[in-house]
Amino acid sequence: MAHRFTCTERVQFSDTDMAGIVHFSNFFRYMERVEHAFFRSLGFSIVDPPVEGAERVGWPRVHAACDYMAPLRFEEEFECELLVEEVRHKVIRHLIRFWKSDGELAAEGRITAACVRKDPTTGKFKAIEIPQRFRDKIEAASHELLRRPERH
């Protein structure tokens, strides 16, 4: 079962501010990209397509936060590391770390996503239990992996 996923990104010019470093808001875009890539690696999509005999669900974010430690600059490659921090009945929480190529931690963020279903009558979203097809492939990472390391 999956509890960790990594991918490499490169800072684009449009990601940077006047100082030439990644603008803080773009870390939230990076977090979303790595979350989507994690779901794809498991054979899912963050936008759940209709599946015969399966309930269609969505994953709206109910919380997002990010702490910044070191700047990322234009053209710099960095590693995004997603760790499944917690899987509850209706919610998944991800811990996402951004590693500079020298092993320094650039930032650390968290996303909490609720599993929801759209009521066909009212059109409103309602939190539901995470379907078994997701639970069969996702588990929380160990406490050792979740502890903030000094260096990668």
Short mmCIF file of N, CA and C in Angstrom, two decimals:
data_model
loop_
_atom_site.label_atom_id
_atom_site.label_comp_id
_atom_site.label_asym_id
_atom_site.label_seq_id
_atom_site.Cartn_x
_atom_site.Cartn_y
_atom_site.Cartn_z
N MET A 1 0.84 -1.19 0.00
CA MET A 1 0.00 0.00 0.00
C MET A 1 0.88 1.24 0.00
N ALA A 2 0.40 2.29 -0.64
CA ALA A 2 1.20 3.50 -0.81
C ALA A 2 1.06 4.44 0.38
N HIS A 3 2.20 4.98 0.80
CA HIS A 3 2.22 5.98 1.86
C HIS A 3 3.19 7.12 1.54
N ARG A 4 3.97 6.97 0.43
CA ARG A 4 4.96 7.97 0.04
C ARG A 4 5.02 8.05 -1.48
N PHE A 5 5.18 9.28 -1.98
CA PHE A 5 5.32 9.50 -3.42
C PHE A 5 6.26 10.68 -3.62
N THR A 6 7.14 10.61 -4.62
CA THR A 6 8.03 11.72 -4.92
C THR A 6 8.00 12.02 -6.42
N CYS A 7 8.27 13.27 -6.74
CA CYS A 7 8.45 13.68 -8.13
C CYS A 7 9.36 14.90 -8.14
N THR A 8 9.95 15.15 -9.28
CA THR A 8 10.86 16.28 -9.43
C THR A 8 10.18 17.38 -10.24
N GLU A 9 10.36 18.61 -9.79
CA GLU A 9 9.82 19.79 -10.47
C GLU A 9 10.96 20.76 -10.74
N ARG A 10 10.69 21.73 -11.59
CA ARG A 10 11.65 22.80 -11.87
C ARG A 10 10.92 24.13 -11.71
N VAL A 11 11.56 25.09 -11.06
CA VAL A 11 10.97 26.40 -10.87
C VAL A 11 10.89 27.11 -12.23
N GLN A 12 9.69 27.53 -12.58
CA GLN A 12 9.46 28.29 -13.81
C GLN A 12 9.55 29.79 -13.51
N PHE A 13 9.90 30.58 -14.52
CA PHE A 13 10.02 32.02 -14.32
C PHE A 13 8.72 32.60 -13.76
N SER A 14 7.58 32.11 -14.27
CA SER A 14 6.28 32.63 -13.82
C SER A 14 5.98 32.29 -12.36
N ASP A 15 6.75 31.38 -11.76
CA ASP A 15 6.56 31.01 -10.35
C ASP A 15 7.24 31.99 -9.41
N THR A 16 8.11 32.86 -9.95
CA THR A 16 8.96 33.68 -9.09
C THR A 16 8.39 35.08 -8.87
N ASP A 17 8.90 35.73 -7.82
CA ASP A 17 8.51 37.10 -7.51
C ASP A 17 9.62 38.06 -7.94
N MET A 18 9.54 39.32 -7.55
CA MET A 18 10.52 40.34 -7.94
C MET A 18 11.93 40.01 -7.45
N ALA A 19 12.04 39.22 -6.38
CA ALA A 19 13.35 38.85 -5.84
C ALA A 19 13.93 37.63 -6.55
N GLY A 20 13.16 37.05 -7.49
CA GLY A 20 13.65 35.88 -8.23
C GLY A 20 13.48 34.57 -7.50
N ILE A 21 12.68 34.57 -6.43
CA ILE A 21 12.42 33.33 -5.70
C ILE A 21 10.95 32.95 -5.86
N VAL A 22 10.65 31.69 -5.59
CA VAL A 22 9.27 31.22 -5.73
C VAL A 22 8.37 32.01 -4.79
N HIS A 23 7.31 32.57 -5.36
CA HIS A 23 6.31 33.28 -4.56
C HIS A 23 5.60 32.26 -3.67
N PHE A 24 5.34 32.63 -2.44
CA PHE A 24 4.78 31.68 -1.47
C PHE A 24 3.53 30.97 -1.98
N SER A 25 2.69 31.65 -2.72
CA SER A 25 1.43 31.06 -3.16
C SER A 25 1.64 29.88 -4.11
N ASN A 26 2.76 29.86 -4.81
CA ASN A 26 2.99 28.78 -5.76
C ASN A 26 3.28 27.45 -5.09
N PHE A 27 3.67 27.46 -3.83
CA PHE A 27 3.86 26.20 -3.13
C PHE A 27 2.53 25.44 -3.02
N PHE A 28 1.43 26.17 -2.95
CA PHE A 28 0.12 25.52 -2.90
C PHE A 28 -0.19 24.84 -4.24
N ARG A 29 0.23 25.44 -5.34
CA ARG A 29 0.09 24.80 -6.65
C ARG A 29 0.95 23.55 -6.73
N TYR A 30 2.18 23.64 -6.23
CA TYR A 30 3.07 22.47 -6.21
C TYR A 30 2.46 21.35 -5.37
N MET A 31 1.87 21.71 -4.23
CA MET A 31 1.25 20.69 -3.37
C MET A 31 0.11 19.99 -4.12
N GLU A 32 -0.68 20.76 -4.83
CA GLU A 32 -1.78 20.16 -5.58
C GLU A 32 -1.26 19.26 -6.70
N ARG A 33 -0.20 19.70 -7.39
CA ARG A 33 0.36 18.87 -8.46
C ARG A 33 0.86 17.53 -7.95
N VAL A 34 1.58 17.54 -6.84
CA VAL A 34 2.12 16.27 -6.32
C VAL A 34 0.98 15.39 -5.79
N GLU A 35 -0.05 16.00 -5.23
CA GLU A 35 -1.21 15.22 -4.78
C GLU A 35 -1.89 14.54 -5.97
N HIS A 36 -2.06 15.27 -7.07
CA HIS A 36 -2.68 14.69 -8.27
C HIS A 36 -1.80 13.57 -8.84
N ALA A 37 -0.48 13.79 -8.87
CA ALA A 37 0.44 12.77 -9.37
C ALA A 37 0.39 11.51 -8.50
N PHE A 38 0.27 11.70 -7.18
CA PHE A 38 0.14 10.56 -6.26
C PHE A 38 -1.11 9.75 -6.60
N PHE A 39 -2.23 10.41 -6.77
CA PHE A 39 -3.47 9.70 -7.11
C PHE A 39 -3.31 8.96 -8.44
N ARG A 40 -2.70 9.61 -9.46
CA ARG A 40 -2.49 8.94 -10.75
C ARG A 40 -1.61 7.72 -10.59
N SER A 41 -0.59 7.79 -9.71
CA SER A 41 0.31 6.65 -9.52
C SER A 41 -0.42 5.44 -8.97
N LEU A 42 -1.57 5.67 -8.35
CA LEU A 42 -2.38 4.58 -7.79
C LEU A 42 -3.49 4.13 -8.74
N GLY A 43 -3.55 4.76 -9.92
CA GLY A 43 -4.59 4.41 -10.88
C GLY A 43 -5.88 5.19 -10.70
N PHE A 44 -5.84 6.27 -9.93
CA PHE A 44 -7.01 7.10 -9.67
C PHE A 44 -6.81 8.48 -10.28
N SER A 45 -7.83 9.28 -10.18
CA SER A 45 -7.75 10.70 -10.52
C SER A 45 -8.40 11.46 -9.37
N ILE A 46 -7.95 12.67 -9.17
CA ILE A 46 -8.55 13.51 -8.15
C ILE A 46 -10.00 13.84 -8.55
N VAL A 47 -10.28 13.78 -9.85
CA VAL A 47 -11.64 13.90 -10.37
C VAL A 47 -12.07 12.49 -10.72
N ASP A 48 -12.82 11.91 -9.84
CA ASP A 48 -13.21 10.51 -9.95
C ASP A 48 -14.16 10.30 -11.13
N PRO A 49 -13.72 9.57 -12.18
CA PRO A 49 -14.64 9.32 -13.30
C PRO A 49 -15.70 8.31 -12.89
N PRO A 50 -16.84 8.32 -13.60
CA PRO A 50 -17.86 7.31 -13.30
C PRO A 50 -17.31 5.90 -13.52
N VAL A 51 -17.51 5.03 -12.54
CA VAL A 51 -17.07 3.64 -12.62
C VAL A 51 -18.29 2.76 -12.37
N GLU A 52 -18.47 1.79 -13.22
CA GLU A 52 -19.62 0.88 -13.09
C GLU A 52 -19.67 0.28 -11.68
N GLY A 53 -20.78 0.48 -10.99
CA GLY A 53 -20.98 -0.11 -9.69
C GLY A 53 -20.25 0.58 -8.55
N ALA A 54 -19.58 1.71 -8.82
CA ALA A 54 -18.84 2.41 -7.77
C ALA A 54 -19.40 3.82 -7.61
N GLU A 55 -19.40 4.27 -6.38
CA GLU A 55 -19.88 5.61 -6.08
C GLU A 55 -18.83 6.64 -6.49
N ARG A 56 -19.22 7.66 -7.23
CA ARG A 56 -18.31 8.72 -7.68
C ARG A 56 -18.09 9.70 -6.52
N VAL A 57 -16.81 10.01 -6.26
CA VAL A 57 -16.47 10.88 -5.14
C VAL A 57 -15.58 12.04 -5.60
N GLY A 58 -15.49 13.05 -4.75
CA GLY A 58 -14.58 14.17 -4.96
C GLY A 58 -13.74 14.38 -3.71
N TRP A 59 -12.71 15.21 -3.82
CA TRP A 59 -11.75 15.43 -2.74
C TRP A 59 -11.48 16.91 -2.50
N PRO A 60 -12.47 17.69 -2.08
CA PRO A 60 -12.19 19.10 -1.82
C PRO A 60 -11.25 19.27 -0.62
N ARG A 61 -10.42 20.29 -0.72
CA ARG A 61 -9.50 20.58 0.38
C ARG A 61 -10.26 21.32 1.47
N VAL A 62 -10.09 20.88 2.70
CA VAL A 62 -10.72 21.55 3.83
C VAL A 62 -9.69 22.29 4.68
N HIS A 63 -8.41 22.06 4.39
CA HIS A 63 -7.33 22.78 5.07
C HIS A 63 -6.07 22.69 4.22
N ALA A 64 -5.32 23.79 4.20
CA ALA A 64 -4.01 23.80 3.54
C ALA A 64 -3.12 24.80 4.28
N ALA A 65 -1.86 24.42 4.47
CA ALA A 65 -0.90 25.29 5.15
C ALA A 65 0.49 24.98 4.63
N CYS A 66 1.39 25.95 4.75
CA CYS A 66 2.76 25.73 4.31
C CYS A 66 3.71 26.59 5.13
N ASP A 67 4.83 25.99 5.54
CA ASP A 67 5.90 26.69 6.25
C ASP A 67 7.11 26.71 5.32
N TYR A 68 7.83 27.83 5.33
CA TYR A 68 8.94 28.05 4.40
C TYR A 68 10.26 28.13 5.15
N MET A 69 11.28 27.42 4.65
CA MET A 69 12.57 27.37 5.32
C MET A 69 13.71 27.94 4.47
N ALA A 70 13.68 27.70 3.16
CA ALA A 70 14.76 28.15 2.27
C ALA A 70 14.17 28.47 0.90
N PRO A 71 14.67 29.48 0.22
CA PRO A 71 14.09 29.87 -1.07
C PRO A 71 14.41 28.89 -2.19
N LEU A 72 13.47 28.79 -3.11
CA LEU A 72 13.69 28.11 -4.38
C LEU A 72 13.77 29.20 -5.43
N ARG A 73 14.69 29.04 -6.40
CA ARG A 73 14.93 30.09 -7.40
C ARG A 73 14.64 29.57 -8.81
N PHE A 74 14.46 30.52 -9.73
CA PHE A 74 14.20 30.22 -11.13
C PHE A 74 15.21 29.20 -11.65
N GLU A 75 14.69 28.20 -12.39
CA GLU A 75 15.44 27.10 -13.01
C GLU A 75 15.91 26.03 -12.02
N GLU A 76 15.73 26.24 -10.73
CA GLU A 76 16.17 25.26 -9.74
C GLU A 76 15.26 24.03 -9.78
N GLU A 77 15.88 22.86 -9.78
CA GLU A 77 15.11 21.62 -9.65
C GLU A 77 14.96 21.31 -8.17
N PHE A 78 13.81 20.73 -7.84
CA PHE A 78 13.56 20.35 -6.46
C PHE A 78 12.68 19.11 -6.44
N GLU A 79 12.75 18.39 -5.33
CA GLU A 79 11.95 17.17 -5.18
C GLU A 79 10.74 17.47 -4.30
N CYS A 80 9.58 17.02 -4.76
CA CYS A 80 8.35 17.08 -3.97
C CYS A 80 8.15 15.70 -3.36
N GLU A 81 7.99 15.65 -2.07
CA GLU A 81 7.76 14.39 -1.37
C GLU A 81 6.41 14.46 -0.67
N LEU A 82 5.50 13.58 -1.06
CA LEU A 82 4.19 13.50 -0.41
C LEU A 82 4.19 12.29 0.51
N LEU A 83 3.82 12.52 1.75
CA LEU A 83 3.64 11.44 2.72
C LEU A 83 2.19 11.46 3.18
N VAL A 84 1.56 10.30 3.19
CA VAL A 84 0.20 10.22 3.73
C VAL A 84 0.35 10.28 5.24
N GLU A 85 -0.09 11.38 5.81
CA GLU A 85 0.07 11.59 7.25
C GLU A 85 -1.01 10.87 8.06
N GLU A 86 -2.23 10.89 7.52
CA GLU A 86 -3.33 10.28 8.26
C GLU A 86 -4.46 9.92 7.30
N VAL A 87 -5.07 8.78 7.54
CA VAL A 87 -6.27 8.36 6.81
C VAL A 87 -7.33 8.11 7.87
N ARG A 88 -8.34 8.97 7.87
CA ARG A 88 -9.47 8.79 8.79
C ARG A 88 -10.66 8.25 8.01
N HIS A 89 -11.81 8.19 8.63
CA HIS A 89 -12.98 7.64 7.95
C HIS A 89 -13.37 8.43 6.72
N LYS A 90 -13.33 9.77 6.80
CA LYS A 90 -13.80 10.62 5.70
C LYS A 90 -12.73 11.58 5.18
N VAL A 91 -11.53 11.54 5.75
CA VAL A 91 -10.52 12.55 5.45
C VAL A 91 -9.15 11.91 5.26
N ILE A 92 -8.37 12.47 4.32
CA ILE A 92 -6.97 12.11 4.15
C ILE A 92 -6.14 13.37 4.36
N ARG A 93 -5.06 13.24 5.14
CA ARG A 93 -4.16 14.37 5.34
C ARG A 93 -2.79 14.02 4.78
N HIS A 94 -2.26 14.92 3.93
CA HIS A 94 -0.95 14.73 3.31
C HIS A 94 0.05 15.72 3.90
N LEU A 95 1.25 15.24 4.13
CA LEU A 95 2.39 16.07 4.48
C LEU A 95 3.25 16.14 3.23
N ILE A 96 3.58 17.35 2.79
CA ILE A 96 4.34 17.51 1.55
C ILE A 96 5.59 18.33 1.84
N ARG A 97 6.74 17.75 1.48
CA ARG A 97 8.02 18.42 1.69
C ARG A 97 8.64 18.76 0.34
N PHE A 98 9.33 19.89 0.30
CA PHE A 98 10.01 20.36 -0.89
C PHE A 98 11.50 20.40 -0.59
N TRP A 99 12.26 19.56 -1.29
CA TRP A 99 13.69 19.39 -1.04
C TRP A 99 14.52 20.05 -2.14
N LYS A 100 15.44 20.90 -1.74
CA LYS A 100 16.39 21.46 -2.70
C LYS A 100 17.36 20.37 -3.13
N SER A 101 18.05 20.57 -4.25
CA SER A 101 18.95 19.54 -4.78
C SER A 101 20.10 19.23 -3.84
N ASP A 102 20.45 20.16 -2.94
CA ASP A 102 21.54 19.90 -1.98
C ASP A 102 21.05 19.20 -0.71
N GLY A 103 19.74 18.85 -0.67
CA GLY A 103 19.19 18.14 0.48
C GLY A 103 18.57 19.04 1.53
N GLU A 104 18.62 20.35 1.32
CA GLU A 104 18.02 21.28 2.29
C GLU A 104 16.50 21.30 2.11
N LEU A 105 15.78 21.34 3.22
CA LEU A 105 14.33 21.42 3.18
C LEU A 105 13.93 22.86 2.88
N ALA A 106 13.24 23.06 1.75
CA ALA A 106 12.83 24.41 1.34
C ALA A 106 11.49 24.79 1.97
N ALA A 107 10.57 23.84 2.05
CA ALA A 107 9.25 24.12 2.61
C ALA A 107 8.57 22.81 3.00
N GLU A 108 7.57 22.96 3.86
CA GLU A 108 6.79 21.80 4.31
C GLU A 108 5.34 22.24 4.42
N GLY A 109 4.46 21.51 3.73
CA GLY A 109 3.05 21.87 3.73
C GLY A 109 2.15 20.70 4.09
N ARG A 110 0.90 21.04 4.33
CA ARG A 110 -0.10 20.02 4.64
C ARG A 110 -1.38 20.35 3.88
N ILE A 111 -1.99 19.30 3.38
CA ILE A 111 -3.31 19.40 2.75
C ILE A 111 -4.21 18.37 3.42
N THR A 112 -5.39 18.80 3.81
CA THR A 112 -6.42 17.88 4.30
C THR A 112 -7.54 17.89 3.29
N ALA A 113 -7.90 16.72 2.78
CA ALA A 113 -8.96 16.58 1.78
C ALA A 113 -10.04 15.67 2.33
N ALA A 114 -11.28 16.10 2.18
CA ALA A 114 -12.43 15.30 2.60
C ALA A 114 -12.95 14.52 1.40
N CYS A 115 -13.41 13.33 1.65
CA CYS A 115 -14.05 12.53 0.61
C CYS A 115 -15.53 12.91 0.61
N VAL A 116 -16.03 13.34 -0.55
CA VAL A 116 -17.42 13.79 -0.63
C VAL A 116 -18.14 13.16 -1.80
N ARG A 117 -19.45 13.20 -1.71
CA ARG A 117 -20.34 12.76 -2.79
C ARG A 117 -21.35 13.87 -3.01
N LYS A 118 -21.69 14.11 -4.26
CA LYS A 118 -22.68 15.13 -4.60
C LYS A 118 -24.06 14.51 -4.55
N ASP A 119 -24.93 15.11 -3.77
CA ASP A 119 -26.31 14.65 -3.68
C ASP A 119 -27.00 14.98 -5.00
N PRO A 120 -27.52 13.96 -5.71
CA PRO A 120 -28.13 14.21 -7.02
C PRO A 120 -29.38 15.09 -6.96
N THR A 121 -30.04 15.13 -5.82
CA THR A 121 -31.26 15.92 -5.69
C THR A 121 -30.96 17.37 -5.37
N THR A 122 -30.14 17.59 -4.35
CA THR A 122 -29.87 18.96 -3.91
C THR A 122 -28.64 19.59 -4.58
N GLY A 123 -27.74 18.75 -5.10
CA GLY A 123 -26.52 19.26 -5.70
C GLY A 123 -25.45 19.63 -4.68
N LYS A 124 -25.74 19.42 -3.39
CA LYS A 124 -24.78 19.75 -2.33
C LYS A 124 -23.83 18.57 -2.10
N PHE A 125 -22.62 18.91 -1.67
CA PHE A 125 -21.63 17.89 -1.35
C PHE A 125 -21.78 17.48 0.11
N LYS A 126 -21.60 16.19 0.36
CA LYS A 126 -21.69 15.65 1.71
C LYS A 126 -20.50 14.73 1.93
N ALA A 127 -19.83 14.91 3.08
CA ALA A 127 -18.71 14.04 3.42
C ALA A 127 -19.20 12.61 3.59
N ILE A 128 -18.44 11.67 3.02
CA ILE A 128 -18.79 10.25 3.12
C ILE A 128 -17.55 9.46 3.53
N GLU A 129 -17.75 8.22 3.92
CA GLU A 129 -16.62 7.33 4.22
C GLU A 129 -15.80 7.13 2.96
N ILE A 130 -14.49 7.10 3.12
CA ILE A 130 -13.60 6.87 1.99
C ILE A 130 -13.88 5.46 1.44
N PRO A 131 -14.19 5.35 0.15
CA PRO A 131 -14.50 4.03 -0.43
C PRO A 131 -13.33 3.05 -0.28
N GLN A 132 -13.68 1.79 -0.20
CA GLN A 132 -12.69 0.73 0.00
C GLN A 132 -11.64 0.69 -1.11
N ARG A 133 -12.03 1.04 -2.34
CA ARG A 133 -11.06 1.00 -3.44
C ARG A 133 -9.88 1.95 -3.19
N PHE A 134 -10.10 3.04 -2.44
CA PHE A 134 -9.01 3.94 -2.06
C PHE A 134 -8.29 3.40 -0.83
N ARG A 135 -9.04 2.93 0.14
CA ARG A 135 -8.43 2.40 1.37
C ARG A 135 -7.51 1.22 1.09
N ASP A 136 -7.84 0.45 0.05
CA ASP A 136 -7.01 -0.71 -0.30
C ASP A 136 -5.63 -0.32 -0.81
N LYS A 137 -5.47 0.92 -1.25
CA LYS A 137 -4.21 1.36 -1.85
C LYS A 137 -3.46 2.43 -1.06
N ILE A 138 -4.09 3.02 -0.06
CA ILE A 138 -3.48 4.14 0.66
C ILE A 138 -3.40 3.82 2.15
N GLU A 139 -2.23 4.07 2.73
CA GLU A 139 -2.07 3.93 4.17
C GLU A 139 -1.21 5.06 4.69
N ALA A 140 -1.29 5.32 5.98
CA ALA A 140 -0.48 6.37 6.60
C ALA A 140 0.97 5.93 6.69
N ALA A 141 1.86 6.89 6.52
CA ALA A 141 3.30 6.64 6.66
C ALA A 141 3.65 6.43 8.12
N SER A 142 4.80 5.84 8.36
CA SER A 142 5.26 5.60 9.73
C SER A 142 5.63 6.92 10.40
N HIS A 143 5.62 6.92 11.72
CA HIS A 143 5.99 8.11 12.49
C HIS A 143 7.42 8.54 12.19
N GLU A 144 8.29 7.58 11.91
CA GLU A 144 9.69 7.91 11.60
C GLU A 144 9.78 8.75 10.33
N LEU A 145 9.01 8.40 9.30
CA LEU A 145 9.02 9.17 8.06
C LEU A 145 8.41 10.55 8.24
N LEU A 146 7.43 10.66 9.12
CA LEU A 146 6.72 11.92 9.31
C LEU A 146 7.48 12.93 10.15
N ARG A 147 8.43 12.46 10.96
CA ARG A 147 9.24 13.40 11.75
C ARG A 147 10.04 14.29 10.83
N ARG A 148 10.15 15.57 11.17
CA ARG A 148 10.91 16.49 10.32
C ARG A 148 12.39 16.19 10.42
N PRO A 149 13.00 15.82 9.31
CA PRO A 149 14.43 15.53 9.33
C PRO A 149 15.27 16.79 9.26
N GLU A 150 16.52 16.69 9.67
CA GLU A 150 17.46 17.81 9.57
C GLU A 150 17.87 18.01 8.12
N ARG A 151 18.25 16.94 7.47
CA ARG A 151 18.66 16.96 6.07
C ARG A 151 18.09 15.73 5.39
N HIS A 152 17.84 15.83 4.11
CA HIS A 152 17.31 14.73 3.30
C HIS A 152 18.44 13.84 2.85
#
